[in-house]
Coordinates of C-alpha atoms and ligand atoms in Angstrom, one line a residue:
X1 CA 0.0 0.0 0.1
X2 CA 1.4 3.3 -1.1
X3 CA 1.0 5.9 1.8
X4 CA 0.8 8.8 -0.6
X5 CA -2.8 7.0 -1.6
X6 CA -3.8 5.8 2.0
X7 CA -6.0 7.2 4.4
X8 CA -3.7 7.5 7.6
X9 CA -4.4 10.7 9.6
X10 CA -1.5 10.7 12.1
X11 CA -1.6 13.3 14.3
X12 CA 1.3 14.6 16.7
X13 CA -1.3 15.8 19.5
X14 CA -3.1 13.6 21.9
X15 CA -6.9 14.0 21.8
X16 CA -8.0 15.8 24.4
X17 CA -10.6 13.2 25.8
X18 CA -8.3 10.4 25.8
X19 CA -7.2 8.9 29.4
X20 CA -5.7 5.5 28.3
X21 CA -2.7 4.9 25.9
X22 CA -4.8 2.7 23.4
X23 CA -7.4 5.4 23.0
X24 CA -4.5 8.1 22.5
X25 CA -2.5 6.0 20.1
X26 CA -5.4 4.7 18.2
X27 CA -6.3 8.0 17.1
X28 CA -2.8 9.4 16.9
X29 CA -1.9 6.5 14.6
X30 CA -4.8 7.2 12.4
X31 CA -6.4 3.6 13.3
X32 CA -9.8 4.8 14.3
X33 CA -11.8 8.0 14.2
X34 CA -14.3 9.5 16.6
X35 CA -17.6 9.9 15.0
X36 CA -19.5 10.8 18.4
X37 CA -19.3 10.2 21.8
X38 CA -18.6 6.6 22.2
X39 CA -18.9 6.0 18.4
X40 CA -15.9 5.2 16.3
X41 CA -15.1 4.7 12.6
X42 CA -12.2 2.1 12.0
X43 CA -10.0 3.5 9.2
X44 CA -7.9 1.2 6.8
X45 CA -5.1 0.4 9.0
X46 CA -7.2 0.1 12.1
X47 CA -9.4 -2.3 10.0
X48 CA -6.7 -4.5 9.0
X49 CA -5.3 -5.0 12.7
X50 CA -9.1 -5.8 13.7
X51 CA -9.7 -8.2 10.9
X52 CA -6.4 -10.0 12.0
X53 CA -7.8 -10.2 15.7
X54 CA -11.1 -11.5 14.1
X55 CA -9.6 -14.2 12.0
X56 CA -7.4 -15.6 15.0
X57 CA -11.0 -15.5 17.2
X58 CA -12.7 -17.4 14.2
X59 CA -10.1 -19.8 13.8
X60 CA -9.7 -21.0 17.4
X61 CA -13.4 -21.1 17.8
X62 CA -13.6 -23.3 14.8
X63 CA -10.9 -25.6 15.9
X64 CA -12.8 -26.0 19.3
X65 CA -15.9 -26.9 17.3
X66 CA -18.1 -24.2 17.5
X67 CA -20.0 -23.2 14.6
X68 CA -20.7 -19.8 13.1
X69 CA -23.7 -18.1 12.5
X70 CA -24.7 -14.4 12.1
X71 CA -27.9 -13.4 14.1
X72 CA -30.0 -10.3 13.4
X73 CA -28.8 -7.2 15.4
X74 CA -32.3 -6.1 16.0
X75 CA -33.7 -8.6 18.4
X76 CA -37.7 -8.8 19.1
X77 CA -39.0 -7.8 22.2
X78 CA -40.8 -11.0 22.3
X79 CA -37.8 -12.8 23.0
X80 CA -36.7 -10.8 25.8
X81 CA -40.1 -11.0 27.5
X82 CA -39.8 -14.7 27.3
X83 CA -36.6 -14.7 29.5
X84 CA -38.1 -12.0 31.5
X85 CA -35.2 -9.9 30.5
X86 CA -37.1 -7.2 28.7
X87 CA -37.7 -5.7 31.9
X88 CA -34.4 -6.5 33.9
X89 CA -32.0 -5.3 31.3
X90 CA -32.4 -1.7 32.2
X91 CA -31.5 1.5 30.5
X92 CA -28.4 0.2 29.0
X93 CA -30.5 -1.8 26.2
X94 CA -31.1 0.3 23.2
X95 CA -35.1 -0.1 22.5
X96 CA -36.6 0.9 19.1
X97 CA -40.3 0.6 17.7
X98 CA -40.7 -0.2 14.0
X99 CA -43.5 1.7 11.8
X100 CA -46.3 -0.8 13.1
X101 CA -45.2 0.0 16.9
X102 CA -43.6 -3.3 17.4
X103 CA -40.9 -3.2 19.8
X104 CA -37.2 -4.2 19.3
X105 CA -33.9 -4.1 21.2
X106 CA -30.6 -3.6 19.2
X107 CA -28.8 -6.5 20.9
X108 CA -26.4 -6.1 23.6
X109 CA -26.1 -9.8 24.0
X110 CA -27.9 -12.9 22.1
X111 CA -28.6 -15.4 24.8
X112 CA -32.1 -15.5 23.9
X113 CA -31.8 -15.5 20.3
X114 CA -29.5 -18.3 20.1
X115 CA -31.5 -20.2 22.7
X116 CA -34.5 -19.7 20.2
X117 CA -32.6 -20.7 17.5
X118 CA -31.4 -24.0 18.9
X119 CA -34.8 -24.7 20.6
X120 CA -36.1 -24.9 16.8
X121 CA -33.3 -27.2 15.7
X122 CA -32.7 -29.6 18.6
X123 CA -35.1 -32.2 19.8
X124 CA -32.9 -35.2 20.9
X125 CA -29.6 -35.8 23.2
X126 CA -28.3 -37.0 19.9
X127 CA -28.5 -33.6 18.7
X128 CA -26.2 -32.3 21.5
X129 CA -23.9 -30.7 22.3
X130 CA -23.9 -27.8 20.1
X131 CA -22.1 -24.7 20.2
X132 CA -23.0 -21.8 18.3
X133 CA -21.0 -18.4 17.9
X134 CA -21.0 -15.1 15.8
X135 CA -18.9 -12.2 15.5
X136 CA -21.1 -9.2 15.2
X137 CA -21.7 -5.7 16.5
X138 CA -23.4 -5.0 20.1
X139 CA -24.8 -1.9 21.3
X140 CA -24.9 -0.6 24.8
X141 CA -26.6 2.5 25.8
X142 CA -23.4 3.5 27.9
X143 CA -24.1 6.4 30.5
X144 CA -20.5 7.5 30.5
X145 CA -18.7 6.1 27.2
X146 CA -14.9 6.6 27.7
X147 CA -11.5 4.9 26.9
X148 CA -11.9 5.0 23.4
X149 CA -13.4 1.6 22.0
X150 CA -12.9 0.1 25.4
X151 CA -16.2 1.5 26.4
X152 CA -18.3 2.4 23.8
X153 CA -22.0 2.5 22.5
X154 CA -21.4 0.1 19.8
X155 CA -18.6 -2.7 19.8
X156 CA -17.6 -6.0 18.0
X157 CA -18.1 -9.0 20.1
X158 CA -17.8 -12.9 19.6
X159 CA -20.5 -14.4 21.5
X160 CA -20.9 -18.0 21.8
X161 CA -23.5 -20.5 23.5
X162 CA -23.0 -24.1 24.0
X163 CA -26.0 -26.6 24.9
X164 CA -25.4 -29.9 26.6
X165 CA -27.6 -32.6 27.9
X166 CA -26.0 -33.1 31.0
X167 CA -23.5 -31.3 33.7
X168 CA -20.4 -33.4 32.6
X169 CA -21.3 -32.1 29.1
X170 CA -21.4 -28.4 30.0
X171 CA -18.1 -29.0 32.1
X172 CA -16.4 -30.2 28.8
X173 CA -17.9 -27.3 26.7
X174 CA -16.6 -25.2 29.3
X175 CA -13.4 -26.2 29.3
X176 CA -12.8 -26.5 25.7
X177 CA -13.8 -22.6 25.4
X178 CA -11.4 -21.7 28.5
X179 CA -8.7 -23.5 26.4
X180 CA -9.6 -21.8 23.2
X181 CA -9.6 -18.3 24.8
X182 CA -6.1 -19.0 26.4
X183 CA -4.8 -19.9 22.6
X184 CA -6.6 -16.7 21.3
X185 CA -5.2 -14.3 23.8
X186 CA -1.9 -15.8 23.2
X187 CA -1.7 -15.6 19.6
X188 CA -2.7 -11.9 19.9
X189 CA 0.2 -11.3 21.9
X190 CA -1.8 -10.6 25.2
X191 CA -0.8 -11.7 28.8
X192 CA -4.0 -12.4 30.5
X193 CA -4.9 -12.9 34.1
X194 CA -7.8 -15.4 34.1
X195 CA -10.0 -14.5 37.4
X196 CA -12.9 -15.6 39.1
X197 CA -15.7 -13.1 38.5
X198 CA -19.2 -12.1 39.6
X199 CA -22.1 -13.4 37.1
X200 CA -23.8 -10.1 37.5
X201 CA -27.1 -9.8 35.5
X202 CA -26.0 -12.8 33.2
X203 CA -27.2 -15.1 36.2
X204 CA -25.5 -18.5 36.5
X205 CA -22.8 -20.3 38.6
X206 CA -19.3 -21.0 37.4
X207 CA -17.7 -18.1 35.7
X208 CA -14.2 -16.7 34.8
X209 CA -12.9 -13.6 33.4
X210 CA -9.8 -12.8 31.1
X211 CA -8.2 -9.6 32.2
X212 CA -5.6 -7.6 30.7
X213 CA -3.7 -6.0 33.3
X214 CA -3.5 -2.2 32.4
X215 CA -2.7 0.8 34.8
X216 CA -6.2 2.3 34.2
X217 CA -8.3 -0.8 33.8
X218 CA -11.7 -0.2 34.9
X219 CA -11.8 -3.5 37.1
X220 CA -9.7 -4.1 40.1
X221 CA -8.3 -7.6 40.7
X222 CA -6.9 -9.2 43.9
X223 CA -4.2 -11.6 42.9
X224 CA -2.4 -14.0 45.2
X225 CA 1.5 -14.5 43.8
X226 CA 1.8 -17.2 46.4
X227 CA -1.2 -19.8 45.3
X228 CA -2.2 -18.2 41.9
X229 CA -5.8 -17.1 43.7
X230 CA -7.0 -14.0 41.5
X231 CA -10.7 -12.6 41.5
X232 CA -12.6 -9.6 40.7
X233 CA -12.8 -7.0 43.6
X234 CA -16.6 -7.6 43.2
X235 CA -16.0 -11.2 44.3
X236 CA -12.7 -11.7 45.9
X237 CA -12.7 -13.3 49.4
X238 CA -10.1 -12.6 51.9
X239 CA -9.2 -14.1 55.5
X240 CA -10.3 -11.8 58.3
X241 CA -8.3 -11.0 61.2
X242 CA -8.3 -13.1 64.3
X243 CA -9.6 -11.8 67.7
X244 CA -9.6 -7.9 67.2
X245 CA -9.5 -6.6 70.6
X246 CA -11.2 -3.5 71.8
X247 CA -12.5 -2.3 75.1
X248 CA -12.8 -5.3 77.4
X249 CA -15.1 -3.4 79.7
X250 CA -18.8 -4.1 80.3
X251 CA -21.2 -2.6 78.0
X252 CA -21.7 0.9 78.5
X253 CA -23.6 3.8 77.0
X254 CA -21.4 7.0 75.9
X255 CA -22.6 10.3 75.1
X256 CA -21.4 11.1 71.6
X257 CA -23.0 14.5 70.6
X258 CA -23.1 14.8 66.8
X259 CA -20.4 12.7 66.3
X260 CA -21.0 10.2 63.5
X261 CA -18.5 9.3 61.0
X262 CA -16.1 6.4 61.7
X263 CA -13.0 9.1 61.6
X264 CA -14.6 11.4 64.0
X265 CA -15.6 8.6 66.4
X266 CA -11.8 7.0 66.2
X267 CA -10.8 10.5 67.3
X268 CA -13.2 10.7 70.1
X269 CA -12.7 7.1 71.3
X270 CA -9.0 7.3 70.5
X271 CA -9.4 3.7 69.1
X272 CA -8.5 2.1 65.6
X273 CA -11.2 2.1 63.3
X274 CA -11.4 -1.8 63.0
X275 CA -13.1 -2.1 66.4
X276 CA -16.1 0.1 65.5
X277 CA -19.0 -1.8 63.9
X278 CA -20.4 0.2 61.1
X279 CA -24.5 -0.4 60.7
X280 CA -25.9 0.9 57.3
X281 CA -29.4 0.4 56.5
X282 CA -30.3 -0.9 52.8
X283 CA -33.5 -1.3 50.7
X284 CA -33.3 -4.5 49.0
X285 CA -36.4 -4.9 46.8
X286 CA -38.5 -2.7 48.8
X287 CA -37.4 -4.5 52.2
X288 CA -35.2 -2.7 54.8
X289 CA -32.0 -4.8 55.4
X290 CA -29.2 -3.9 57.9
X291 CA -25.7 -4.6 57.1
X292 CA -23.0 -4.6 59.8
X293 CA -19.2 -4.5 59.1
X294 CA -16.3 -3.6 60.8
X295 CA -15.2 0.2 60.7
X296 CA -12.2 -0.1 58.7
X297 CA -14.2 -1.5 55.7
X298 CA -16.2 -0.6 53.1
X299 CA -19.1 -2.5 52.1
X300 CA -19.3 -4.3 48.6
X301 CA -22.7 -3.6 47.5
X302 CA -22.3 -6.3 44.7
X303 CA -21.7 -9.2 47.2
X304 CA -24.4 -7.8 49.9
X305 CA -26.8 -8.1 46.6
X306 CA -25.6 -11.4 45.4
X307 CA -26.0 -12.9 49.1
X308 CA -29.5 -11.4 49.4
X309 CA -30.3 -12.7 45.9
X310 CA -31.7 -9.2 45.5
X311 CA -32.7 -7.6 41.9
X312 CA -32.4 -3.9 43.4
X313 CA -30.4 -2.7 46.2
X314 CA -29.9 0.8 47.4
X315 CA -28.6 2.7 50.4
X316 CA -31.8 3.7 52.5
X317 CA -32.9 7.1 52.7
X318 CA -32.8 9.1 56.1
X319 CA -36.5 8.6 56.8
X320 CA -36.2 4.7 56.4
X321 CA -32.9 4.7 58.6
X322 CA -34.7 6.8 61.3
X323 CA -37.9 4.2 61.2
X324 CA -35.7 1.2 61.5
X325 CA -33.2 2.4 64.1
X326 CA -35.3 4.9 66.0
X327 CA -32.5 7.4 66.0
X328 CA -30.8 10.1 63.6
X329 CA -28.7 8.9 60.9
X330 CA -25.1 8.2 62.3
X331 CA -26.2 6.2 65.5
X332 CA -27.3 2.8 64.2
X333 CA -26.1 -0.5 65.8
X334 CA -26.9 -4.0 66.3
X335 CA -27.6 -4.1 69.9
X336 CA -31.4 -3.9 70.6
X337 CA -32.1 -3.7 66.8
X338 CA -35.5 -4.4 65.7
X339 CA -34.7 -4.7 62.1
X340 CA -36.4 -7.8 60.4
X341 CA -33.1 -8.8 58.8
X342 CA -29.7 -8.1 59.7
X343 CA -26.6 -9.5 57.8
X344 CA -23.2 -9.4 59.5
X345 CA -19.9 -9.6 57.6
X346 CA -17.4 -12.4 58.8
X347 CA -15.3 -9.7 60.4
X348 CA -17.9 -8.7 62.9
X349 CA -17.5 -11.7 65.3
X350 CA -13.9 -11.2 65.7
X351 CA -14.4 -8.1 67.4
X352 CA -14.6 -8.2 71.4
X353 CA -15.1 -4.9 73.3
X354 CA -16.5 -3.2 70.0
X355 CA -18.0 0.5 69.6
X356 CA -21.0 0.8 67.7
X357 CA -24.1 3.3 67.5
X358 CA -26.8 2.9 70.3
X359 CA -29.9 3.3 68.3
X360 CA -30.6 6.6 70.0
X361 CA -29.5 9.9 68.8
X362 CA -25.9 11.3 70.0
X363 CA -25.3 7.8 71.8
X364 CA -22.7 5.2 71.2
X365 CA -22.2 1.7 72.9
X366 CA -18.6 0.9 74.0
X367 CA -17.8 -2.7 75.2
X368 CA -20.1 -4.6 72.8
X369 CA -19.4 -8.2 72.8
X370 CA -20.8 -10.1 69.8
X371 CA -22.9 -13.1 70.9
X372 CA -23.5 -11.5 74.3
X373 CA -24.8 -8.2 73.1
X374 CA -26.4 -9.2 70.0
X375 CA -27.1 -12.6 67.9
X376 CA -25.1 -13.1 64.6
X377 CA -28.0 -14.6 62.7
X378 CA -27.0 -14.2 59.4
X379 CA -22.9 -14.0 58.5
X380 CA -21.6 -13.5 54.9
X381 CA -18.7 -12.0 53.2
X382 CA -20.0 -8.2 52.4
X383 CA -16.8 -6.3 52.4
X384 CA -14.3 -5.2 49.8
X385 CA -11.3 -7.0 49.7
X386 CA -8.2 -4.6 49.6
X387 CA -4.4 -4.3 48.6
X388 CA -2.6 -6.4 51.3
X389 CA -5.6 -8.5 52.6
X390 CA -4.8 -12.1 53.1
X391 CA -5.8 -14.7 50.3
X392 CA -8.6 -17.0 51.3
X393 CA -7.1 -20.1 49.9
X394 CA -3.4 -19.6 51.4
X395 CA -3.6 -16.9 53.8
X396 CA -0.7 -15.1 52.3
X397 CA -1.1 -11.0 51.5
X398 CA -2.9 -10.5 48.2
X399 CA -1.7 -7.6 45.9
X400 CA -4.2 -5.6 43.8
X401 CA -3.9 -4.7 40.1
X402 CA -6.0 -3.0 37.5
X403 CA -7.2 -4.8 34.5
X404 CA -9.5 -4.6 31.5
X405 CA -11.8 -7.2 30.9
X406 CA -11.5 -9.0 27.2
X407 CA -13.2 -12.4 27.8
X408 CA -15.8 -13.8 30.0
X409 CA -17.1 -17.4 30.2
X410 CA -19.9 -18.8 32.1
X411 CA -21.9 -21.9 33.1
X412 CA -25.3 -20.7 32.6
X413 CA -27.1 -23.8 33.5
X414 CA -30.8 -23.8 32.9
X415 CA -31.3 -20.2 33.4
X416 CA -32.5 -19.3 29.6
X417 CA -33.3 -23.0 28.5
X418 CA -35.8 -23.3 31.4
X419 CA -37.3 -20.0 31.0
X420 CA -37.6 -20.3 27.2
X421 CA -38.7 -24.0 27.5
X422 CA -36.4 -25.6 25.5
X423 CA -36.6 -29.6 25.9
X424 CA -34.9 -32.5 24.3
X425 CA -35.6 -36.3 24.9
X426 CA -32.7 -38.3 26.7
X427 CA -31.5 -41.7 26.0
X428 CA -34.2 -43.1 28.3
X429 CA -36.8 -41.2 26.0
X430 CA -37.5 -38.8 28.9
X431 CA -37.8 -34.8 28.4
X432 CA -35.0 -32.8 29.8
X433 CA -33.8 -29.1 30.0
X434 CA -30.6 -28.8 28.3
X435 CA -27.7 -26.9 30.0
X436 CA -26.3 -23.8 28.8
X437 CA -22.9 -21.9 28.8
X438 CA -21.9 -18.7 27.4
X439 CA -18.7 -17.3 26.3
X440 CA -18.0 -13.7 25.0
X441 CA -15.1 -11.9 23.9
X442 CA -15.0 -8.1 23.1
X443 CA -13.0 -8.2 19.7
X444 CA -12.4 -4.5 19.4
X445 CA -11.8 -4.5 22.9
X446 CA -9.0 -7.0 22.7
X447 CA -7.5 -4.8 19.8
X448 CA -7.2 -1.9 22.4
X449 CA -5.9 -4.2 25.0
X450 CA -3.1 -5.2 22.6
X451 CA -1.9 -1.7 22.3
X452 CA -2.3 -1.0 26.3
X453 CA 0.3 -3.9 26.6
X454 CA 2.5 -3.1 23.4
X455 CA 3.3 0.4 22.9
X456 CA 6.2 2.9 24.1
X457 CA 6.3 6.8 24.3
X458 CA 7.0 7.1 20.6
X459 CA 4.1 4.8 19.7
X460 CA 2.5 1.5 18.8
X461 CA 4.6 -1.7 18.8
X462 CA 2.3 -4.3 17.2
X463 CA 2.8 -8.3 17.8
X464 CA 3.2 -9.9 14.3
X465 CA -0.1 -11.6 14.5
X466 CA -2.1 -8.6 14.4
X467 CA 0.2 -5.9 13.1
X468 CA -1.9 -4.0 10.0
X469 CA 1.3 -4.6 7.8
X470 CA 4.6 -6.5 8.4
X471 CA 6.9 -3.9 6.9
X472 CA 7.1 -0.2 6.8
X473 CA 9.2 0.8 4.0
X474 CA 10.3 4.5 4.1
X475 CA 11.6 5.7 0.6
X476 CA 13.9 8.7 0.7
X477 CA 14.9 9.7 -2.7
X478 CA 14.4 12.9 -4.7
X479 CA 15.3 12.0 -8.3
X480 CA 13.1 10.1 -10.8
X481 CA 15.8 7.2 -10.9
X482 CA 16.0 7.2 -7.2
X483 CA 12.1 6.9 -6.8
X484 CA 12.0 4.2 -9.5
X485 CA 14.6 2.2 -7.5
X486 CA 12.6 2.7 -4.4
X487 CA 9.6 1.5 -6.3
X488 CA 11.3 -1.9 -7.3
X489 CA 12.3 -2.6 -3.8
X490 CA 8.3 -2.3 -2.9
X491 CA 7.4 -4.3 -5.7
X492 CA 10.1 -7.2 -4.8
X493 CA 8.7 -7.2 -1.2
X494 CA 5.1 -7.6 -2.3
X495 CA 5.7 -10.3 -4.7
X496 CA 7.6 -12.2 -1.9
X497 CA 4.1 -12.3 -0.1
X498 CA 5.1 -9.5 2.8
X499 CA 2.4 -7.1 3.7
X500 CA 4.0 -3.6 3.0
X501 CA 3.1 -0.1 3.9
X502 CA 5.1 2.0 1.5
X503 CA 5.7 5.7 2.6
X504 CA 6.1 7.3 -0.8
X505 CA 5.1 10.7 0.5
X506 CA 6.9 14.0 -0.3
X507 CA 7.8 14.6 3.4
X508 CA 11.0 15.1 5.2
X509 CA 12.9 11.7 6.6
X510 CA 12.2 13.0 10.2
X511 CA 8.6 13.2 9.8
X512 CA 8.4 9.5 8.0
X513 CA 10.3 7.9 10.8
X514 CA 8.2 9.8 13.5
X515 CA 5.2 8.1 11.7
X516 CA 6.7 4.9 11.5
X517 CA 7.6 4.8 15.2
X518 CA 4.1 6.0 15.7
X519 CA 2.2 3.3 13.7
X520 CA 4.9 0.6 15.3
X521 CA 4.8 -2.0 12.4
X522 CA 7.2 -5.1 13.5
X523 CA 10.1 -3.9 10.9
X524 CA 11.2 -0.7 9.3
X525 CA 13.4 -0.6 6.2
X526 CA 14.8 2.4 5.1
X527 CA 15.6 2.9 1.4
X528 CA 17.9 5.9 0.7
X529 CA 21.1 7.1 0.5
X530 CA 23.0 3.8 1.4
X531 CA 20.8 2.1 -1.1
X532 CA 22.0 4.2 -3.9
X533 CA 25.6 4.6 -2.7
X534 CA 26.3 1.1 -1.3
X535 CA 23.4 -1.2 -2.4
X536 CA 22.5 -1.5 1.0
X537 CA 18.8 -1.4 3.0
X538 CA 18.4 -0.3 6.4
X539 CA 16.5 -2.3 8.9
X540 CA 15.3 -1.2 12.2
X541 CA 13.4 -3.4 14.5
X542 CA 10.5 -1.6 16.0
X543 CA 10.5 -3.8 19.5
X544 CA 13.9 -3.5 20.1
X545 CA 15.4 -0.7 18.4
X546 CA 18.0 -2.8 16.7
X547 CA 19.4 -1.4 13.4
X548 CA 21.2 -3.5 10.7
X549 CA 21.8 -3.3 6.9
X550 CA 21.0 -6.0 4.3
X551 CA 21.3 -6.5 0.7
X552 CA 18.2 -6.6 -1.4
X553 CA 18.8 -10.3 -2.7
X554 CA 18.4 -11.7 1.2
X555 CA 15.9 -8.7 2.4
X556 CA 12.8 -10.7 2.2
X557 CA 14.3 -13.7 3.9
X558 CA 16.1 -11.5 6.6
X559 CA 12.6 -10.0 7.7
X560 CA 10.9 -13.2 7.8
X561 CA 13.8 -14.4 10.3
X562 CA 13.3 -11.2 12.3
X563 CA 9.5 -11.6 12.5
X564 CA 9.5 -15.2 13.4
X565 CA 12.1 -14.3 16.1
X566 CA 9.6 -11.4 17.3
X567 CA 7.1 -14.0 17.5
X568 CA 9.0 -16.5 19.6
X569 CA 9.6 -13.9 22.4
Ligands
ZN601 ZN1 -3.1 -17.6 48.1

């Protein structure tokens, strides 16, 4: 491809709205163009890279025995009503009407569509297992699109759905996908961290996320370097500290006028935050629920919500707090609490001689002993694990890392097959409900993640497998004869089967080299003075910065060697 005739609008300046490297570099290297908030056009070089990621995904899915389909992006409301998700999907789903007032959603995910498809084509256990997938555009009405193509309103996903007659089958399908995912990310040059995750609104049991470590990732991971435990902060467990000792004395009431926050209380009582019991009132599906955690911890609402099995969870307003505790906000506590349901974090039972609100405005209790002064009726893990917390598996301290989710696999079980009435006859002629798994890869996000992991201050450093081209040929010649000689080198490289971007623009060498570094193709060849004088071409390897010279007759061979070497690293 001749750059003089190519659309590659590189720019020196970072876009003002870019917070992450991939966003910044994809715009600057001319790979994408912002059309509107959360909407991007892929320009020719960006699309070439995207197509390479797509091809890798497709090859590995096909190898794992999955079958590619293409579903309509417009999905009928009836489908979503069958599963009950027309209501529960919320405002992130784009909903539209046609001229006859029929309702549709622009597919944010396709569990319903594929379940309906499979329902219509399977009838016996002999028809299973099946695994169907598509690589298609998805839509999400993001409240705050950001990070370029990482969180946009429209993106390309690979979504696969497996159907099996029993649990063994599902386990097998799931494991196949887990290894296909490892192969895909590996081939794209991505280092991923597989983590246990919360299944959220997708429902179901086992689930694993594939995360790419990144400084600015949207999600926080807790990782144990000792035993390999890793989990999303939404789900990560940790070992609680044993026997936290507070004031050993008897239960006593202390006047604490207008002292409400844990910080103010810690100063007032001259105590560590961990001896306080923080009591927070929530409303879960319309019912008041009280949660009690130690003062040094934040409640993790996702964990609480999942423990309660609630669809909606929010902090109670002041009026509700007052009616539940009989006191002003800031003085709630588990002693003499009339709430119907109180959930205690595992850490609470460890504190002896705690300080907590007295359910009486301007008063706290000190010397509170769990078990003696209040009953721990329901105990659960409802606080957020943080850096340095002890691993739930081996007890060693964990570290936190930020990450971007690029893939997610779930064992959904019967969630959709049951609600959408899918049946097959088993080998005894009895009707059974198939078990389902679902497996997603954010394809556009994977491309961005590759850039997050492969760049430097000058620009991109493409892994060979997903680079838009193999070679960046920089021509530096003024006379017609020199230009013709460079053209010959270009043609020879093409006929050797290499993918070449040829910078034949009338620009200074400095500008051309800067663009070559910015675009970051694996190998740069300079064809200029040393070629015209000594017949030698200059090669620069983008990843290592290494430079060498070669004669034209061995050029293609040398480039293949270099590229193969880069792949091996
Ligand atoms: Zn561990």
